[in-house]
mmCIF file of C-alpha atoms in Angstrom:
data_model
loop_
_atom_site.group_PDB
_atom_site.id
_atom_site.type_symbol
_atom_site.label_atom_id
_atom_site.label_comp_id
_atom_site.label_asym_id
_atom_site.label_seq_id
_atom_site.Cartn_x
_atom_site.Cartn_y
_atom_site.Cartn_z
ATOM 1 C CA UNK A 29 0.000 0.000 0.000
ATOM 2 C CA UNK A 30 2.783 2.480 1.350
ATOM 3 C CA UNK A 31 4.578 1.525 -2.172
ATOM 4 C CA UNK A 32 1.593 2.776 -4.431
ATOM 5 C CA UNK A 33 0.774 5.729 -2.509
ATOM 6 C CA UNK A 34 4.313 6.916 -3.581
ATOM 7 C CA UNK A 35 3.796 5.829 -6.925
ATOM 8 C CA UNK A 36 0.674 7.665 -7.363
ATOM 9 C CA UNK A 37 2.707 10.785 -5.834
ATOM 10 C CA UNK A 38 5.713 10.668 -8.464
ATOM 11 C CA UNK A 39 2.360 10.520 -11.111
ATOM 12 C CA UNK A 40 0.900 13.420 -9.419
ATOM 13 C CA UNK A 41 4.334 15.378 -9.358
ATOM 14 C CA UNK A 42 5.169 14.359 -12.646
ATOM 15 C CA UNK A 43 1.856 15.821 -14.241
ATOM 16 C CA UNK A 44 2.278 18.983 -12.572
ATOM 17 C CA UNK A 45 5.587 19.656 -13.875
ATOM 18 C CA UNK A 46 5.122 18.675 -17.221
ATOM 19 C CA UNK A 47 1.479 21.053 -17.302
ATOM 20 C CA UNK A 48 3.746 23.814 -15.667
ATOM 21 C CA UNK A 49 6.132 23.353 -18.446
ATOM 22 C CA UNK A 50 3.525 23.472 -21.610
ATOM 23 C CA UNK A 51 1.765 26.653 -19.953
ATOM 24 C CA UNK A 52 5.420 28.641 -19.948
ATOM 25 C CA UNK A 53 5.912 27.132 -23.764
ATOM 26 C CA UNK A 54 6.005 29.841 -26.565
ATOM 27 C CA UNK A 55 5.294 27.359 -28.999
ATOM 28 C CA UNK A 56 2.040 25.437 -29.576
ATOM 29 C CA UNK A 57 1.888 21.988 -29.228
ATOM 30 C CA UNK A 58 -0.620 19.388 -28.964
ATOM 31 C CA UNK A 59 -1.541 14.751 -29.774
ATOM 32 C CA UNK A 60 -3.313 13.967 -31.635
ATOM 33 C CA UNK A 61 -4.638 10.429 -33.373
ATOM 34 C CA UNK A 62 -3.749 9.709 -36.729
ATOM 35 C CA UNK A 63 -6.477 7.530 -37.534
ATOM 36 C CA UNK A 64 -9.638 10.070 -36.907
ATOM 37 C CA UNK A 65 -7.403 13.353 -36.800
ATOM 38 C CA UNK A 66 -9.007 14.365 -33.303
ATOM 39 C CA UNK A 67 -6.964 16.179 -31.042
ATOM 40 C CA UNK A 68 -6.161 14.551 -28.055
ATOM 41 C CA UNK A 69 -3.798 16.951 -25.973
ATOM 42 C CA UNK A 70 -3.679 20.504 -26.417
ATOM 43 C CA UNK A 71 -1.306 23.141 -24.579
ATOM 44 C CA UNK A 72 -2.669 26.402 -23.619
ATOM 45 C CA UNK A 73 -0.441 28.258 -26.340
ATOM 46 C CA UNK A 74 -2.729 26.289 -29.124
ATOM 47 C CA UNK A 75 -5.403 28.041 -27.681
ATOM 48 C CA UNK A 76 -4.124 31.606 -28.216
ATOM 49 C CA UNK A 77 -3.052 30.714 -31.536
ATOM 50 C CA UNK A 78 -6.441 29.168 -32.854
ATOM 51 C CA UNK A 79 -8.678 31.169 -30.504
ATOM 52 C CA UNK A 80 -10.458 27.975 -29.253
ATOM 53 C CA UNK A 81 -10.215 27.056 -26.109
ATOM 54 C CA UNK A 82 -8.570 23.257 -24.698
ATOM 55 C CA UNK A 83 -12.374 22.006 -24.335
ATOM 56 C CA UNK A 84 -13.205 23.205 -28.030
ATOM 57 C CA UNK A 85 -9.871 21.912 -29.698
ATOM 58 C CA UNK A 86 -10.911 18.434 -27.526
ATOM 59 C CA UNK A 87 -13.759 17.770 -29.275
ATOM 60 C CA UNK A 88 -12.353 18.884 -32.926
ATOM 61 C CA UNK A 89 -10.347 17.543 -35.616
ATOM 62 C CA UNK A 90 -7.072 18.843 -37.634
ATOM 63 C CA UNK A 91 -8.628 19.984 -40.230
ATOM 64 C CA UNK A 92 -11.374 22.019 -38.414
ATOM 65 C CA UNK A 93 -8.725 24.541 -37.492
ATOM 66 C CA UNK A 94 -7.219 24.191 -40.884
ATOM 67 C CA UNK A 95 -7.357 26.521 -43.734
ATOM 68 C CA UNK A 96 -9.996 24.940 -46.547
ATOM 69 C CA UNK A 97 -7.024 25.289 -48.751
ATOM 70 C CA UNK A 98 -4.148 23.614 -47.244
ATOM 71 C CA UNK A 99 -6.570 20.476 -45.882
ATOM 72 C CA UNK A 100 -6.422 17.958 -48.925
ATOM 73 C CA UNK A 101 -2.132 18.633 -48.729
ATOM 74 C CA UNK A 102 -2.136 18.781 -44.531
ATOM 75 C CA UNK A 103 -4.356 15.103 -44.816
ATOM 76 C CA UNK A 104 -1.946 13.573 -47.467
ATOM 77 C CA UNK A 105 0.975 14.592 -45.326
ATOM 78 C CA UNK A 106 -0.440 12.620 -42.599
ATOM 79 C CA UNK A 107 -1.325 9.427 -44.348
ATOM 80 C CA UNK A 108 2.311 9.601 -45.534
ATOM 81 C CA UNK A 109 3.757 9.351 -41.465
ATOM 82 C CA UNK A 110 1.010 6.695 -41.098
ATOM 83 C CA UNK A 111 2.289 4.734 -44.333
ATOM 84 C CA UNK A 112 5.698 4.727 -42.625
ATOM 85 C CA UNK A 113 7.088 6.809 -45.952
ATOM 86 C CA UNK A 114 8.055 9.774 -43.608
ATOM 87 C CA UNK A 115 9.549 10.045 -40.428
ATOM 88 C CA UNK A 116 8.395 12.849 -40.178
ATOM 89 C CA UNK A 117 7.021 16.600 -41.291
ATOM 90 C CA UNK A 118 7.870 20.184 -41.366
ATOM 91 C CA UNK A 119 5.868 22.406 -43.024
ATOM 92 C CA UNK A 120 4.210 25.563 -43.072
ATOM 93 C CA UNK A 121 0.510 25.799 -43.702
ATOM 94 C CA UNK A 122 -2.732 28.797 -42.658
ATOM 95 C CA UNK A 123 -5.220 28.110 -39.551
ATOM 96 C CA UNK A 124 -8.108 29.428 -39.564
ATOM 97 C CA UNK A 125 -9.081 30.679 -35.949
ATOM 98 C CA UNK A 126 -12.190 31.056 -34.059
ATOM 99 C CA UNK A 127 -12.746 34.305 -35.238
ATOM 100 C CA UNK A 128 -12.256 33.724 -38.718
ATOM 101 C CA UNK A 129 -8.999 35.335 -39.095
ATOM 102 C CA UNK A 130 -6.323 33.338 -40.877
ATOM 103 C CA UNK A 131 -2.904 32.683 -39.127
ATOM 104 C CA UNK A 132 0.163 31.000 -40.824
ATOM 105 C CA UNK A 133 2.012 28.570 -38.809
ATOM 106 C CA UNK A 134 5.040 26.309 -38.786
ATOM 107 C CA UNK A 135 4.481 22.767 -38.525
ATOM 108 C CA UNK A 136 6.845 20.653 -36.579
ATOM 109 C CA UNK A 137 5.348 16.652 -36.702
ATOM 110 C CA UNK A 138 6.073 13.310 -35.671
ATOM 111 C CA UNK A 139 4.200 9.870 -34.849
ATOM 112 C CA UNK A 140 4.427 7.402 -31.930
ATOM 113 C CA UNK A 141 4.307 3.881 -33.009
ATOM 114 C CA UNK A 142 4.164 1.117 -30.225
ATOM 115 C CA UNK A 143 6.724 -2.057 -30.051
ATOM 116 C CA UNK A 144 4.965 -3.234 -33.223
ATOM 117 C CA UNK A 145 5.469 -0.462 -35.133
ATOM 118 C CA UNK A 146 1.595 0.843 -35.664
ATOM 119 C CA UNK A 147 1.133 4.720 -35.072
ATOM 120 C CA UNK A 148 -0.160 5.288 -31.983
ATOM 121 C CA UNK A 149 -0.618 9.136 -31.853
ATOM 122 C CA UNK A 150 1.057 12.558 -33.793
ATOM 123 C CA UNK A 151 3.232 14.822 -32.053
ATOM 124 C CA UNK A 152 3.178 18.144 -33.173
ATOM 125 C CA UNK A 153 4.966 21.323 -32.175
ATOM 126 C CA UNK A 154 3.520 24.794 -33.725
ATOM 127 C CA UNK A 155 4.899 28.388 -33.985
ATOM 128 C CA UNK A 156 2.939 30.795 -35.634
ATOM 129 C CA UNK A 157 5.048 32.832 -38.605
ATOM 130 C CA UNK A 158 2.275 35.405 -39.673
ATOM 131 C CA UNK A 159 3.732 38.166 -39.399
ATOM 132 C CA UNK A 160 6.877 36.745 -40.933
ATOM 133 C CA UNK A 161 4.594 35.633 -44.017
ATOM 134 C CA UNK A 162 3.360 39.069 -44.337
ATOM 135 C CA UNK A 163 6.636 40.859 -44.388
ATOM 136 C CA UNK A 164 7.668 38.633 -47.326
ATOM 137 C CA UNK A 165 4.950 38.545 -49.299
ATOM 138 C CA UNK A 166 5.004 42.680 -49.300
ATOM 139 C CA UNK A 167 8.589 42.408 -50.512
ATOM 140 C CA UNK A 168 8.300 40.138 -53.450
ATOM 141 C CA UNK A 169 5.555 43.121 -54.320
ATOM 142 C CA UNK A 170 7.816 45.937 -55.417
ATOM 143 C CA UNK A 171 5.086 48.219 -56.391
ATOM 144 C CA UNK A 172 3.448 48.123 -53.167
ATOM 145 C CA UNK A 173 5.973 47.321 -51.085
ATOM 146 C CA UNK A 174 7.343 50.998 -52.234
ATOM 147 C CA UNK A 175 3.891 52.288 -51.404
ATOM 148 C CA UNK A 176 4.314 50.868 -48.459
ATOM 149 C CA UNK A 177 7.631 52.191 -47.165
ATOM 150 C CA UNK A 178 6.261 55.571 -48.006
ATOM 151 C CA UNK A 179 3.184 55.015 -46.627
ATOM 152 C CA UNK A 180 4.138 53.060 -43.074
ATOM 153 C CA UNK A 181 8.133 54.525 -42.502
ATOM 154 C CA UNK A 182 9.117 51.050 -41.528
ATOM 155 C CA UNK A 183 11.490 50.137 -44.646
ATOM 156 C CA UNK A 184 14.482 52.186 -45.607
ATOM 157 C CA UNK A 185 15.806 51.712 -49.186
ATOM 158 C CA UNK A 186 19.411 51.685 -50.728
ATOM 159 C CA UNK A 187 21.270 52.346 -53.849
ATOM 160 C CA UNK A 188 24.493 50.347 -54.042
ATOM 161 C CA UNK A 189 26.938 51.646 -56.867
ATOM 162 C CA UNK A 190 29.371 48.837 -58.282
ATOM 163 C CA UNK A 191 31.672 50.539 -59.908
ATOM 164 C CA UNK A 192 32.296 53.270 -56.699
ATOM 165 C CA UNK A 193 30.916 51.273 -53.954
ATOM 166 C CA UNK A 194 29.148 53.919 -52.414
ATOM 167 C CA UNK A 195 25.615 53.175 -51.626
ATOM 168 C CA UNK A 196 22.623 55.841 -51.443
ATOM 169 C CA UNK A 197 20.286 55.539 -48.983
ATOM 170 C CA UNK A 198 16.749 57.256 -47.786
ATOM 171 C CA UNK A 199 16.500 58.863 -44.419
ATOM 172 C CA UNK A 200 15.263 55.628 -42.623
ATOM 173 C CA UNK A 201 17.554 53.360 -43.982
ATOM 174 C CA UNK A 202 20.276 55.536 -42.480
ATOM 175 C CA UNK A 203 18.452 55.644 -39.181
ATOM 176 C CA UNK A 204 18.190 51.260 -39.627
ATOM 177 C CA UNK A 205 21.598 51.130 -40.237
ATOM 178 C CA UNK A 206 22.600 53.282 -37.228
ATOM 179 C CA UNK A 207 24.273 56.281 -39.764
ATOM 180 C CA UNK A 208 24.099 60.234 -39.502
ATOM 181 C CA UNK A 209 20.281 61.431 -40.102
ATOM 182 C CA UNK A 210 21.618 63.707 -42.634
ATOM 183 C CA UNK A 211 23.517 61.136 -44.466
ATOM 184 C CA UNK A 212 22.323 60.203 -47.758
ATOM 185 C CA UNK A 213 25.647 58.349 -49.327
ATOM 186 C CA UNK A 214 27.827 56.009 -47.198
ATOM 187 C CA UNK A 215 31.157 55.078 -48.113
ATOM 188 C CA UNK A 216 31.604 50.820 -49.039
ATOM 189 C CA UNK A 217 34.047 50.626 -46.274
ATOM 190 C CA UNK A 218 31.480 52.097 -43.845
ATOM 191 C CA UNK A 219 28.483 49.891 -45.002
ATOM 192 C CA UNK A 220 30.579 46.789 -44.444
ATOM 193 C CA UNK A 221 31.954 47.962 -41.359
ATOM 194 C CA UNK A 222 28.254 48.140 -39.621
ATOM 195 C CA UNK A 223 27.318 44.599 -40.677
ATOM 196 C CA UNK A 224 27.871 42.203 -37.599
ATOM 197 C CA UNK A 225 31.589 40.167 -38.630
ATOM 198 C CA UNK A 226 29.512 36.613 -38.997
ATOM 199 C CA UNK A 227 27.369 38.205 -41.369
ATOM 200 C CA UNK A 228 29.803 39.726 -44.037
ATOM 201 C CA UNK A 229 30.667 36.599 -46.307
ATOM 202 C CA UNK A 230 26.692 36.092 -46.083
ATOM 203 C CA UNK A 231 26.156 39.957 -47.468
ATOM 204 C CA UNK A 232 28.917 39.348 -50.226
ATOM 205 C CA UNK A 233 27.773 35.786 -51.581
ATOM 206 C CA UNK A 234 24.112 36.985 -51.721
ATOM 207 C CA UNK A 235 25.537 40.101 -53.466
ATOM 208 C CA UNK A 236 27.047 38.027 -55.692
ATOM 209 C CA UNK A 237 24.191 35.519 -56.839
ATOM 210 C CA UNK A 238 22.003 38.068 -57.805
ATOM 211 C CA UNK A 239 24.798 39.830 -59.857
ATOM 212 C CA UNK A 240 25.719 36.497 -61.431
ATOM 213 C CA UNK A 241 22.201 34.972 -62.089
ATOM 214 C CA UNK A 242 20.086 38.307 -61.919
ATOM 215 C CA UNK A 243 18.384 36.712 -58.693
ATOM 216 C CA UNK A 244 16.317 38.511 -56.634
ATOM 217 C CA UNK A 245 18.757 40.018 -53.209
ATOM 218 C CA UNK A 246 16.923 38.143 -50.600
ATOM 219 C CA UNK A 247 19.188 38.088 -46.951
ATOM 220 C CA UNK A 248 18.634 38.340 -43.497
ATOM 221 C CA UNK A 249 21.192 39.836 -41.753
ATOM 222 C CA UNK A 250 22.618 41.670 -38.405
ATOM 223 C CA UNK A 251 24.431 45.558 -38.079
ATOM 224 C CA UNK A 252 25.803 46.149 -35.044
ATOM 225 C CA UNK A 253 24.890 49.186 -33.625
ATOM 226 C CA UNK A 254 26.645 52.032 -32.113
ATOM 227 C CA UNK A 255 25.570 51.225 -28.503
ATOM 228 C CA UNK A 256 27.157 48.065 -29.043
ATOM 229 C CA UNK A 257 23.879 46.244 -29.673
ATOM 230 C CA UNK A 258 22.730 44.436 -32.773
ATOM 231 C CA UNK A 259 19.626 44.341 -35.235
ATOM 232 C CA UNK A 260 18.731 42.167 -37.216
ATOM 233 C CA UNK A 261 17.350 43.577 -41.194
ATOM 234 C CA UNK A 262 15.266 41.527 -43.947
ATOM 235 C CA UNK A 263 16.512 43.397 -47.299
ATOM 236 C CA UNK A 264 14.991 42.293 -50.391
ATOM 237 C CA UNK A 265 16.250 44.055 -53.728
ATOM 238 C CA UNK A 266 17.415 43.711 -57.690
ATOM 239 C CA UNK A 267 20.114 44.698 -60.003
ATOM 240 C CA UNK A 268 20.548 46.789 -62.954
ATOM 241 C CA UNK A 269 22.722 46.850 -65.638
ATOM 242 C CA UNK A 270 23.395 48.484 -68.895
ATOM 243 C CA UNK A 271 22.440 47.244 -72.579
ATOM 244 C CA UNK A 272 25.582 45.051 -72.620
ATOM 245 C CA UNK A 273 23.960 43.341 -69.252
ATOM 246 C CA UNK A 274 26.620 44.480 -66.538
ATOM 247 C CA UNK A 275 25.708 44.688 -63.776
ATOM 248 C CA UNK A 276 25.792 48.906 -62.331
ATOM 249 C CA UNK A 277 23.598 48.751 -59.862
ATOM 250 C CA UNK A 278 21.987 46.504 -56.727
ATOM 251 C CA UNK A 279 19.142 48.726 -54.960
ATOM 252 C CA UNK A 280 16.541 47.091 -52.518
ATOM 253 C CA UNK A 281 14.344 48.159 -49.745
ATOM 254 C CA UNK A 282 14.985 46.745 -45.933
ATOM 255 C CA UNK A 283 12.784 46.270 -42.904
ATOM 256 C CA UNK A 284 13.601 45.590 -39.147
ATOM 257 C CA UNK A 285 13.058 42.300 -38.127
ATOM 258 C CA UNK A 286 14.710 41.948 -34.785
ATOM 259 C CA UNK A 287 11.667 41.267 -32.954
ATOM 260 C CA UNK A 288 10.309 38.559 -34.953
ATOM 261 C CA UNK A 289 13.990 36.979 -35.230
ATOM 262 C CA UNK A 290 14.252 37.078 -31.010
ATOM 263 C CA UNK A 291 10.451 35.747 -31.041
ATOM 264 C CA UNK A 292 11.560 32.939 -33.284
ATOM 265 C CA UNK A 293 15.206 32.105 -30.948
ATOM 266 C CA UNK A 294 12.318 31.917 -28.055
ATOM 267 C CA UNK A 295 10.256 29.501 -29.886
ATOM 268 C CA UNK A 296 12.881 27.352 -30.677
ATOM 269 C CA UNK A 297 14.728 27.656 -27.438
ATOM 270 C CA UNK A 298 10.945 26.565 -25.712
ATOM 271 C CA UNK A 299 11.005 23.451 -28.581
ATOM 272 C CA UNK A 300 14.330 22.361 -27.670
ATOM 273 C CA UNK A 301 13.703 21.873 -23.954
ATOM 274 C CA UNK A 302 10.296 20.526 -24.316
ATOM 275 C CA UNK A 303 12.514 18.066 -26.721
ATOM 276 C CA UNK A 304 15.017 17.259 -24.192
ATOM 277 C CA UNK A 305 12.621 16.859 -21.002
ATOM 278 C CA UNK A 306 11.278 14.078 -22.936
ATOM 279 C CA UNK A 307 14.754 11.975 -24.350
ATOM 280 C CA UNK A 308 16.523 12.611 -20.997
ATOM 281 C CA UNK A 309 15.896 9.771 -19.434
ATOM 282 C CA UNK A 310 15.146 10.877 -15.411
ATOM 283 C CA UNK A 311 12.879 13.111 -16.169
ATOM 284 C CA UNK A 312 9.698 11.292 -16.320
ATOM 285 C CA UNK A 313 6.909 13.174 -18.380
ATOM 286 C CA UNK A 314 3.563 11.863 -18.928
ATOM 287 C CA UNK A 315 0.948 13.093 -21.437
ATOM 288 C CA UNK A 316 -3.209 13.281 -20.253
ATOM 289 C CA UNK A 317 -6.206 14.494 -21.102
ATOM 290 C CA UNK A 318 -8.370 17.139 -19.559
ATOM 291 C CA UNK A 319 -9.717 14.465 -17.475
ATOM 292 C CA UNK A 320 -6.789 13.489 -16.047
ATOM 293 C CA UNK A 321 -6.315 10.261 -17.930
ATOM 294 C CA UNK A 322 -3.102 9.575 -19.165
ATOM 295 C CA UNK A 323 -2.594 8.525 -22.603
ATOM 296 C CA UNK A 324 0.822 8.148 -23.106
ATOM 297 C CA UNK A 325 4.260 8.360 -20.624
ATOM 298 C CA UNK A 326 7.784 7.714 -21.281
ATOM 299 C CA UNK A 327 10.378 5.160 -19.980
ATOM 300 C CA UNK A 328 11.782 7.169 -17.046
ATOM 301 C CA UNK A 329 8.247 7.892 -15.795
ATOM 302 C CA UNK A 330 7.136 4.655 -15.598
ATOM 303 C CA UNK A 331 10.124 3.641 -13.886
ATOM 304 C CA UNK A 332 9.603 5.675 -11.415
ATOM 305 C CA UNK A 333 6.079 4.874 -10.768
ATOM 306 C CA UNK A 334 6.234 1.369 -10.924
ATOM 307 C CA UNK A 335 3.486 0.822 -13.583
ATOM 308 C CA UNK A 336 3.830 -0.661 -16.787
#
């Protein structure tokens, strides 16, 4: 008797560190079964992502909460884990919340199969990219993402000159970059010299695609700042050249993405640790329902309550 009352207290222990856990999680993540595509776990940062609550998601399937145009691909993606043909499945695809706005999201998936190999349940882990959807999509639209800059004062554009080096830039892309209000041409050795160390050969080999192929300029990349800090800028751009085709010019617009880029390290960071509280093996975690019945617990956990 004295033996299962301490089981059942590792059990309730382990359940409230592993719910503490999920509610501190920046990431959404939830079971579900792979047969009838009903959720069968939710944490609560599904709920602020899809605007249902736990009890709602419960009683729903996947594609409820999925946009009407990304179900028939979402479904085939799943019958492909159950198949065995993939391991698993990262993807991006558009929910469709409780309000009716759509959100994009990142889809991180996996299935549990028992000794025998049959799928028991899908692990998924989601981070929503909306905004990070939005800011690319208004790029690859030059016209309006011009309209835009003028419009919103978020995106400073530049003017790089091959042949002198010197690049032209508007009154916020001077205040992005950390440069003199008043300054409207910087110096080559000055624009390299604000672009975080790391980040150089990255500026120079996407500099160089789109001069050799006449690719878009497409880079993510970090200044450092005069206070010593960084931020991180999403520059999208083109080059032109002169009726023999070489190349003169590369001129692009950029927008300030540190936020979104230190809201993605959190998300990860969160997805790594859930990750690891479940391979290290003393750390028991269990996974239950709203009820409180547990459908599924790993090896350390039962080992330390005793049950099979």
């Amino acid at each position: 008797m004295a033996e299962h009352k301490r089981a059942e207290e590792k059990l309730r222990k382990g359940e409230a560190q592993y719910r503490a856990m999920l509610e501190l999680a920046d990431v959404g993540a939830f079971q579900g079964d792979p047969f009838t595509g009903r959720f069968l776990y939710v944490n609560p940062k599904m709920s602020e992502i899809t605007g249902y609550s736990e009890e709602e998601l419960l009683g729903m399937r996947f594609l409820e909460v999925t946009h009407p145009g990304d179900r028939e691909e979402d479904s085939e993606r799943l019958q492909r884990m159950v198949r065995g043909e993939a391991a698993e499945c990262a993807y991006e695809k558009r929910y469709v919340r409780k309000d009716g706005q759509m959100v994009w999201v990142q889809v991180n998936a996996t299935l549990n199969r028992d000794e025998t190999g049959r799928p028991l349940r899908m692990i998924a882990v989601i981070q929503e990219i909306t905004e990070r959807k939005w800011v690319k999509e208004e790029l690859r639209k030059s016209e309006e993402f011009h309209r835009f800059a003028v419009e919103a004062g978020r995106i400073g554009t530049w003017d790089l000159d091959l042949r002198t080096e010197e690049c032209r830039v508007s009154p916020k892309m001077a205040e992005l970059m950390s440069f003199s209000s008043d300054q409207t041409t910087v110096p080559g050795a000055q624009w390299w010299e604000s672009i975080v160390p790391d980040d150089r050969t990255l500026m120079a080999s996407a500099l160089a695609a789109s001069i050799d192929s006449d690719a878009p300029f497409d880079l993510e990349f970090r200044i450092a700042l005069k206070d010593g800090t960084e931020r991180w800028l999403y520059s999208r751009g083109g080059v032109s050249r002169d009726v023999s085709g070489k190349a003169l010019r590369v001129h692009g617009a950029s927008i300030d993405v540190t936020e979104r880029k230190r809201a993605e390290e959190n998300s990860r960071a969160s997805e790594e640790r859930l990750r690891r509280a479940v391979e290290i093996e003393t750390v028991g975690v269990i996974f239950f329902k709203t009820d409180g019945s547990i459908t599924d617990a790993n090896d350390a956990f039962l080992r330390m309550s005793g049950y099979s």
